[in-house]
PDB file of C-alpha atoms in Angstrom:
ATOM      1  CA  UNK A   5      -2.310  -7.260  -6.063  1.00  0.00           C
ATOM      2  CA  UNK A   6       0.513  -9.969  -6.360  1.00  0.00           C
ATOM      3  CA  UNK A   7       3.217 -10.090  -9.471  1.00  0.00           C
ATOM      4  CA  UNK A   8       4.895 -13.048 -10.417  1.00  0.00           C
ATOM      5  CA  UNK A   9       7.773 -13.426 -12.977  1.00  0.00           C
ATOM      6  CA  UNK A  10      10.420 -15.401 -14.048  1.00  0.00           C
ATOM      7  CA  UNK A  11      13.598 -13.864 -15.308  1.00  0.00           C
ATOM      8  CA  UNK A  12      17.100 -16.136 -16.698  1.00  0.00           C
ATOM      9  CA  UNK A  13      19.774 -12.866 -15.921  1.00  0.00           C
ATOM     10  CA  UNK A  14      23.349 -14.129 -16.131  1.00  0.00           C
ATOM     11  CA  UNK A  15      22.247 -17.698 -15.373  1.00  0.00           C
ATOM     12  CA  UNK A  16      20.475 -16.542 -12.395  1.00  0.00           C
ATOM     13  CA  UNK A  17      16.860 -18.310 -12.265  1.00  0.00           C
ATOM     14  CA  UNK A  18      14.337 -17.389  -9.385  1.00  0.00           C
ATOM     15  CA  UNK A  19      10.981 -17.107  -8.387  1.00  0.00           C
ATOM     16  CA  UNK A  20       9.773 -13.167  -7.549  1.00  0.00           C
ATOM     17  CA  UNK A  21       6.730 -12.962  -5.913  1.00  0.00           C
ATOM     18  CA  UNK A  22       5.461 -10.182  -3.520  1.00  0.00           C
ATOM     19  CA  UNK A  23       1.902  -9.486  -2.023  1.00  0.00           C
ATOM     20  CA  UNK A  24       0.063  -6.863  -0.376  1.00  0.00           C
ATOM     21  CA  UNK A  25      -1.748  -7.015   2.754  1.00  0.00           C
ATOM     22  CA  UNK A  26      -4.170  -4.570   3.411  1.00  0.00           C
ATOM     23  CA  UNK A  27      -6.106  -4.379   7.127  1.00  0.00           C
ATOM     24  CA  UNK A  28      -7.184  -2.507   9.703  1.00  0.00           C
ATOM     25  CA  UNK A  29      -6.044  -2.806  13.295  1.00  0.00           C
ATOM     26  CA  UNK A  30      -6.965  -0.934  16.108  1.00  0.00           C
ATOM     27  CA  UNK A  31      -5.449  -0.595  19.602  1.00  0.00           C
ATOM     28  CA  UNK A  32      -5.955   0.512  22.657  1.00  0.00           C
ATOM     29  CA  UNK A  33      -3.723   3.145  24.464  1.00  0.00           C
ATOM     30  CA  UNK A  34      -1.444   0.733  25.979  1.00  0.00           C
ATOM     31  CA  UNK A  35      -0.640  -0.608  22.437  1.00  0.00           C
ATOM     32  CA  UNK A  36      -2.682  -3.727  22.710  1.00  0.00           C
ATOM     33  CA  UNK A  37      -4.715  -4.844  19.914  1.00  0.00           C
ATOM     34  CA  UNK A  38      -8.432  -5.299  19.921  1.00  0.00           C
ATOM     35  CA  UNK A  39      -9.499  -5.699  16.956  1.00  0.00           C
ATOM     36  CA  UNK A  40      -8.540  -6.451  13.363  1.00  0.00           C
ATOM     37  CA  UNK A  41     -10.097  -6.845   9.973  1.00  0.00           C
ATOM     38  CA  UNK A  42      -8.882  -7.951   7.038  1.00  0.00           C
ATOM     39  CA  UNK A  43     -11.510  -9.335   5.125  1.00  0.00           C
ATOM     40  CA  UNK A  44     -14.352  -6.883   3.020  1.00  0.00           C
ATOM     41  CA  UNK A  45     -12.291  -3.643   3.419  1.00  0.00           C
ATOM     42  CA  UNK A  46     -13.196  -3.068  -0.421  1.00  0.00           C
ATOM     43  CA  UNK A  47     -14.842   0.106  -1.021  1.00  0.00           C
ATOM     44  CA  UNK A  48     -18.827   0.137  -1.360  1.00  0.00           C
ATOM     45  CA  UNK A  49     -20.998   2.479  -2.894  1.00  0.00           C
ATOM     46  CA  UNK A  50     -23.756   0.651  -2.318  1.00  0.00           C
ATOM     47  CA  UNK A  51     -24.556  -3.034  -0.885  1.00  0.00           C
ATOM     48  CA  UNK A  52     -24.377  -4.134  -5.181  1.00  0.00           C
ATOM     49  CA  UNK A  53     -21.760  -2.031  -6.112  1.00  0.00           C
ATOM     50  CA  UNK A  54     -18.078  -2.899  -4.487  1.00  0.00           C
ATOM     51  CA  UNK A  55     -14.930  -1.531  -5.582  1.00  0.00           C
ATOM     52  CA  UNK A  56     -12.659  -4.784  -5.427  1.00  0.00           C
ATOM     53  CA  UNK A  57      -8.949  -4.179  -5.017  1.00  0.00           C
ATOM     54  CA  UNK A  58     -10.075  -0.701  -3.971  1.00  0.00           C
ATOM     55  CA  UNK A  59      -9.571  -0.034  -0.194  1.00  0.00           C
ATOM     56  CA  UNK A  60     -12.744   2.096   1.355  1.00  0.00           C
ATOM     57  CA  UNK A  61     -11.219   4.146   4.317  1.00  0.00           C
ATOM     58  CA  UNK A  62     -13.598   5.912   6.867  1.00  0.00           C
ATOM     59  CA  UNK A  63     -12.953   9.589   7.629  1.00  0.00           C
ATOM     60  CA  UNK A  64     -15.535  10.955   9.475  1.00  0.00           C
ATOM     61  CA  UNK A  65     -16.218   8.181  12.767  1.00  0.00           C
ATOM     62  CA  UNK A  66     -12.927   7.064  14.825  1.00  0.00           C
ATOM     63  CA  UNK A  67     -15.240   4.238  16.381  1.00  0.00           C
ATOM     64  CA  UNK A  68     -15.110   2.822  12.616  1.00  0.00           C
ATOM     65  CA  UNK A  69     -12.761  -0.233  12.580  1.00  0.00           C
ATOM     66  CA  UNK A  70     -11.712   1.271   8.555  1.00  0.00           C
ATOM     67  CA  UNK A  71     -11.020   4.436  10.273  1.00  0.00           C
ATOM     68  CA  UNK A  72      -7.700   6.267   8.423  1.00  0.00           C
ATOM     69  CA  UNK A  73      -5.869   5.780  12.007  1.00  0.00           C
ATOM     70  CA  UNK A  74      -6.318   2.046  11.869  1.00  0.00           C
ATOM     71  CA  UNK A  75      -5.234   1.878   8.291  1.00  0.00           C
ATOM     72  CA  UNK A  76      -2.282  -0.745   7.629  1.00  0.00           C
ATOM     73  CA  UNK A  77      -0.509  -2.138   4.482  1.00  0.00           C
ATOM     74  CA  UNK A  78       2.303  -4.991   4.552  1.00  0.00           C
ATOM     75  CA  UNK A  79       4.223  -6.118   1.757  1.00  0.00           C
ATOM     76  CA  UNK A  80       4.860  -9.941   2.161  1.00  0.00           C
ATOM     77  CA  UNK A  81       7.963 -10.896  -0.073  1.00  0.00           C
ATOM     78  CA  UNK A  82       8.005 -14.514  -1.457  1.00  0.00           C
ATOM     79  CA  UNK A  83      10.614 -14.562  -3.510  1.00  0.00           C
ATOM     80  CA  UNK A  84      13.425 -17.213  -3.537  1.00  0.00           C
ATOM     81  CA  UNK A  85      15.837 -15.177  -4.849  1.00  0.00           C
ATOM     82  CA  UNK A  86      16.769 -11.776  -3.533  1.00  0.00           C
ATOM     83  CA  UNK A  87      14.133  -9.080  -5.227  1.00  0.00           C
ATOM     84  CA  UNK A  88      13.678  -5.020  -5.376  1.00  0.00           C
ATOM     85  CA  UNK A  89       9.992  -3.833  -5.620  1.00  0.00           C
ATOM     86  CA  UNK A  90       8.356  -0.945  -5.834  1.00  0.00           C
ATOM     87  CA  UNK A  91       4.878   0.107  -4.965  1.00  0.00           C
ATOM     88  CA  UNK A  92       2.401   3.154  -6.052  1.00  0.00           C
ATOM     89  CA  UNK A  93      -0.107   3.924  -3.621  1.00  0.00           C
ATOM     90  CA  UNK A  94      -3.589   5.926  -5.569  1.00  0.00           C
ATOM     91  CA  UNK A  95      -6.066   8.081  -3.735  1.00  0.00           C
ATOM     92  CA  UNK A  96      -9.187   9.444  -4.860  1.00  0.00           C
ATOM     93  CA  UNK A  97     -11.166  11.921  -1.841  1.00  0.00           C
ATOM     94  CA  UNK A  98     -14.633  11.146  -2.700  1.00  0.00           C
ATOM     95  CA  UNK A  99     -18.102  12.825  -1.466  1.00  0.00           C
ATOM     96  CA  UNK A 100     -21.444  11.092  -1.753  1.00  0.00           C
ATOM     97  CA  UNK A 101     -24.384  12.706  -1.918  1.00  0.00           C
ATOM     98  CA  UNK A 102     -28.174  10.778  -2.820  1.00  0.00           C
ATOM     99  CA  UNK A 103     -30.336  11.994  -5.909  1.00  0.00           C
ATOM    100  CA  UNK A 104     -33.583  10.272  -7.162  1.00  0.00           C
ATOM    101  CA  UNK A 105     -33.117   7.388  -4.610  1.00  0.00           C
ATOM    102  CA  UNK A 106     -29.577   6.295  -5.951  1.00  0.00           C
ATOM    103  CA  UNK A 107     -26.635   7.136  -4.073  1.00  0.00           C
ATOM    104  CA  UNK A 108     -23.763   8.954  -6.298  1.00  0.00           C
ATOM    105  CA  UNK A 109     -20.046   9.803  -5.489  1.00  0.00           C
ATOM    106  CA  UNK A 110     -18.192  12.794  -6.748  1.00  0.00           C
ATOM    107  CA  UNK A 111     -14.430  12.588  -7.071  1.00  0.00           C
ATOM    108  CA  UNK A 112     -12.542  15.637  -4.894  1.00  0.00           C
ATOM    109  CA  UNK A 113      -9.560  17.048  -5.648  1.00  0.00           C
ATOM    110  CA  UNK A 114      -6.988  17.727  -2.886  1.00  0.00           C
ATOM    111  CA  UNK A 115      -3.328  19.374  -3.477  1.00  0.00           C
ATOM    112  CA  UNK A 116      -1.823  16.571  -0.882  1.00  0.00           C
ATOM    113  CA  UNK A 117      -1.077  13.087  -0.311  1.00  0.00           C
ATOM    114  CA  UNK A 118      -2.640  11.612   2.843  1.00  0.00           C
ATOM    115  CA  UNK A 119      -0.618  11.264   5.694  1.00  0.00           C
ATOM    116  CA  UNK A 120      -0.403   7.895   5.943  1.00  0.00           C
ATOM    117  CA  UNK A 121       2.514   6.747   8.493  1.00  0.00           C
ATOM    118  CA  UNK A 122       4.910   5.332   5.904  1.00  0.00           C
ATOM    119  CA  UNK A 123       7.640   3.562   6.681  1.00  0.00           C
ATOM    120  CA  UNK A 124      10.031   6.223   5.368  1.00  0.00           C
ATOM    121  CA  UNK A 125      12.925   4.742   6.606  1.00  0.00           C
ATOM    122  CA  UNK A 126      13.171   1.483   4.492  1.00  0.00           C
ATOM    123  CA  UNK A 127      11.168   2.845   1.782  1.00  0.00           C
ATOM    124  CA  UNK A 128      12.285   5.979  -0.526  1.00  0.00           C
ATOM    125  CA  UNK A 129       9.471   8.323  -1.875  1.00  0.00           C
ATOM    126  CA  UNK A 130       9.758   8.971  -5.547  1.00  0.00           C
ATOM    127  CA  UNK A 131       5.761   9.512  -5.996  1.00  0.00           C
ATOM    128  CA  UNK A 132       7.264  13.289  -7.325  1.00  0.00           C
ATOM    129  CA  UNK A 133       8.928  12.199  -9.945  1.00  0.00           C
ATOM    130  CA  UNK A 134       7.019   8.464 -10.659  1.00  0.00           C
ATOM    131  CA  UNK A 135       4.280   7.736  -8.824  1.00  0.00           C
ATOM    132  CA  UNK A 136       6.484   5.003  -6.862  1.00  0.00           C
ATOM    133  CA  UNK A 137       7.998   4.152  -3.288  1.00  0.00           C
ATOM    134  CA  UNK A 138      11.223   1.859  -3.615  1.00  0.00           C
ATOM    135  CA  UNK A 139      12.389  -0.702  -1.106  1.00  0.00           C
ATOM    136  CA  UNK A 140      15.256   0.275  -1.036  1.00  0.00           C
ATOM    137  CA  UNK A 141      17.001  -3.150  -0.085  1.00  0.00           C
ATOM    138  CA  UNK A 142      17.521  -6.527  -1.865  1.00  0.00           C
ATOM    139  CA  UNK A 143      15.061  -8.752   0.167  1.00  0.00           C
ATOM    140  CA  UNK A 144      13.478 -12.397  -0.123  1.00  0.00           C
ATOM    141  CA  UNK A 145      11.331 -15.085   1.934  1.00  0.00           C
ATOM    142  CA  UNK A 146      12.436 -16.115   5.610  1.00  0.00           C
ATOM    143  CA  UNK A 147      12.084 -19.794   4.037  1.00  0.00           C
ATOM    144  CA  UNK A 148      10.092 -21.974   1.243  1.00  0.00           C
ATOM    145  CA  UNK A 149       6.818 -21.715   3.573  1.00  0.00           C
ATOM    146  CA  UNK A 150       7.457 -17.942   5.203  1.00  0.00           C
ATOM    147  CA  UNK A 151       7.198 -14.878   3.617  1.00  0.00           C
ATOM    148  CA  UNK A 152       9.466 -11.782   4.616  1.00  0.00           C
ATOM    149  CA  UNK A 153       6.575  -9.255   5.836  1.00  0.00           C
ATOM    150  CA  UNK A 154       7.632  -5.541   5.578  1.00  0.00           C
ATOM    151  CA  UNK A 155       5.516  -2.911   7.016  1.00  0.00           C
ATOM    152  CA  UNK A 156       4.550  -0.356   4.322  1.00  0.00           C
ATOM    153  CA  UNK A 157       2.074   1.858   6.172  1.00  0.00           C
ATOM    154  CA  UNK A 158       1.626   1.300   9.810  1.00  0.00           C
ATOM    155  CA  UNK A 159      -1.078   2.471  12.390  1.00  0.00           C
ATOM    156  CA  UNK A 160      -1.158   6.036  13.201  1.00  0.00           C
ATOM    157  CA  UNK A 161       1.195   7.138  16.059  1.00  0.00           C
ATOM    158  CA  UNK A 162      -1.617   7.329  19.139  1.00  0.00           C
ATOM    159  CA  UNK A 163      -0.604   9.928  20.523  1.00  0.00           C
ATOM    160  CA  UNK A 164      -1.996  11.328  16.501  1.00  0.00           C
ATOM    161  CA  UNK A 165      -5.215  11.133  15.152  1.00  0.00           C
ATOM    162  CA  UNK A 166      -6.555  12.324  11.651  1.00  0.00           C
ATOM    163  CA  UNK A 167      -9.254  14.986  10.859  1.00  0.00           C
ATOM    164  CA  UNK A 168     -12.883  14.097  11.391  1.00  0.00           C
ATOM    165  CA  UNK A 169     -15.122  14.927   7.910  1.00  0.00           C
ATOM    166  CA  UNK A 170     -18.881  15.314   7.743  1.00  0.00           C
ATOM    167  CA  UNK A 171     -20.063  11.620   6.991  1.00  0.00           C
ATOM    168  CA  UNK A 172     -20.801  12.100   3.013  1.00  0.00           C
ATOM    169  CA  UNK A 173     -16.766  12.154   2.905  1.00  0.00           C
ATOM    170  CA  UNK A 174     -14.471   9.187   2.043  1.00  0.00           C
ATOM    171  CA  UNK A 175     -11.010   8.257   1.223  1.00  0.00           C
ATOM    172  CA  UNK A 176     -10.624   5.232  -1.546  1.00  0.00           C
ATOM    173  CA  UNK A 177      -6.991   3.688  -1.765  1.00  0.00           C
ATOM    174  CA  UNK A 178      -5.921   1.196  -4.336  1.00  0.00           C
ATOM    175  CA  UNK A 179      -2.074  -0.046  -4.565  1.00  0.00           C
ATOM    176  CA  UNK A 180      -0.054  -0.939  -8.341  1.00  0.00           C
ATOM    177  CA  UNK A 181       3.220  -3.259  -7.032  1.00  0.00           C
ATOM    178  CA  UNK A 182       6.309  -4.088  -9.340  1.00  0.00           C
ATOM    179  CA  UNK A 183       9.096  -6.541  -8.344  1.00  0.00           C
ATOM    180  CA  UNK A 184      12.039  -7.398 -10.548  1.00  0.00           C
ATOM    181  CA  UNK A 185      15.255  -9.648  -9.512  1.00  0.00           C
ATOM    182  CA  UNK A 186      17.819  -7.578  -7.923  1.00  0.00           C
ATOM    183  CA  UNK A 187      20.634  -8.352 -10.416  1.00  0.00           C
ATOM    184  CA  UNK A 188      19.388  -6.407 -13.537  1.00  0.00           C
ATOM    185  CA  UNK A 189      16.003  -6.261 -13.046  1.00  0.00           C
ATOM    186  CA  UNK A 190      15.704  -2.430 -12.388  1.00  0.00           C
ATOM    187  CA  UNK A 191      18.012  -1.473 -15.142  1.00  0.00           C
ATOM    188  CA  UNK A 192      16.004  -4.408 -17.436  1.00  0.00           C
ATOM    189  CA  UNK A 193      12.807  -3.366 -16.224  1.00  0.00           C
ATOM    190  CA  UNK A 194      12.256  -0.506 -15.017  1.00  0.00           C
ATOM    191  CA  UNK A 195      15.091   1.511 -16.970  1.00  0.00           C
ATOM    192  CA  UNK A 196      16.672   2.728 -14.260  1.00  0.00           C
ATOM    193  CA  UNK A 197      20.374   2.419 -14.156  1.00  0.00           C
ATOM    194  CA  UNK A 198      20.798   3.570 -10.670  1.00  0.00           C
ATOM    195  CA  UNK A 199      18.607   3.759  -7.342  1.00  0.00           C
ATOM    196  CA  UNK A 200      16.083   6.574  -7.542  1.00  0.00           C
ATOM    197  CA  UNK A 201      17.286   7.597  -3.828  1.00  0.00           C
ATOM    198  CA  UNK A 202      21.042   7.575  -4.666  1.00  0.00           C
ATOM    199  CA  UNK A 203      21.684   8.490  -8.243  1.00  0.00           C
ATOM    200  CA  UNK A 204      25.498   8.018  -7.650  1.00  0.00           C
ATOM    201  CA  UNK A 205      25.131   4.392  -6.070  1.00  0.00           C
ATOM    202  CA  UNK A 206      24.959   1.202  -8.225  1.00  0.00           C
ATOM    203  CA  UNK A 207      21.771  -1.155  -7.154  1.00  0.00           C
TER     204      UNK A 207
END
């Protein structure tokens, strides 16, 4: 999910663009990677009926490559002036279960977030109060052809490893991204005079 806008604040003109990068990448205990996907990591129900934008995450079989430990999102920042973003992760726990031939999901409820290894230090958690995590610096592209790439939700720790479910259970993930220019674009956009994680601070 990418936004792109174009904002005139104070006579400041720029280009904001960020993107999300969704994968999987496994290691092995020494830290080296062997193996990575990328591509079709959209959730499917069935071989016709694909979920796009919607990230299917395996729960129940390590040896999966979409396996929850393997799980990784990066944010890849574009813009040529310097931008603040925020980003709203959405789960939905699903079970599956097969009646008259066709396969069916059921939508579980769950009283927590996954544990997903954020990157709580750069980002702030405001999913409490707006469903959102804020970057909580100004940021923009290395250069015209390189993108600044943040890590959002890295692989899980290895010495960590997530609960196995029975097979019929699934995790589906799906990300909403918002990025304003830093000089008045919060306040302009998002109606927030100060920064969610310091309420006395200016942004």
């Amino acid at each position: 999910m990418t936004q792109r806008k174009e904002r005139d604040d104070s006579f400041l003109v720029g280009h904001v663009e960020v993107e999300i990068r969704s994968y999987f990448e496994k290691v092995d205990m020494l830290g080296n990677i062997i193996e990575t996907k990328e591509q079709n990591i959209d959730y499917e129900l069935e071989s016709d009926e694909v979920k796009f934008g919607v990230v299917g995450i395996n729960i129940s079989n390590p040896d999966n490559i979409q396996y929850f430990d393997y799980f990784r999102v990066d944010i890849l920042v574009k813009s040529s002036v310097y931008t603040y973003f925020r980003i709203a992760p959405y789960e939905q726990f699903t079970l599956t279960y097969e009646s008259n031939g066709k396969i069916n999901e059921v939508a579980m409820t769950r009283d927590d977030y996954s544990p997903f290894n954020y990157n709580i230090e750069d980002f702030y958690d405001n999913r409490l109060r707006d469903g959102f995590f804020y970057y909580k610096h100004p940021v923009q592209r290395v250069s015209p052809t390189e993108p600044n790439r943040l890590v959002f939700i890295d692989r899980f720790p290895l010495d960590q490893t997530y609960p196995q479910y029975e097979a019929r259970y699934s995790l589906q993930v799906g990300f909403i991204i918002e990025a304003v220019q830093y000089l008045n674009g919060p306040q302009n956009n998002w109606g927030l005079m100060n920064p969610p994680w310091d309420e006395n601070a200016n942004w």
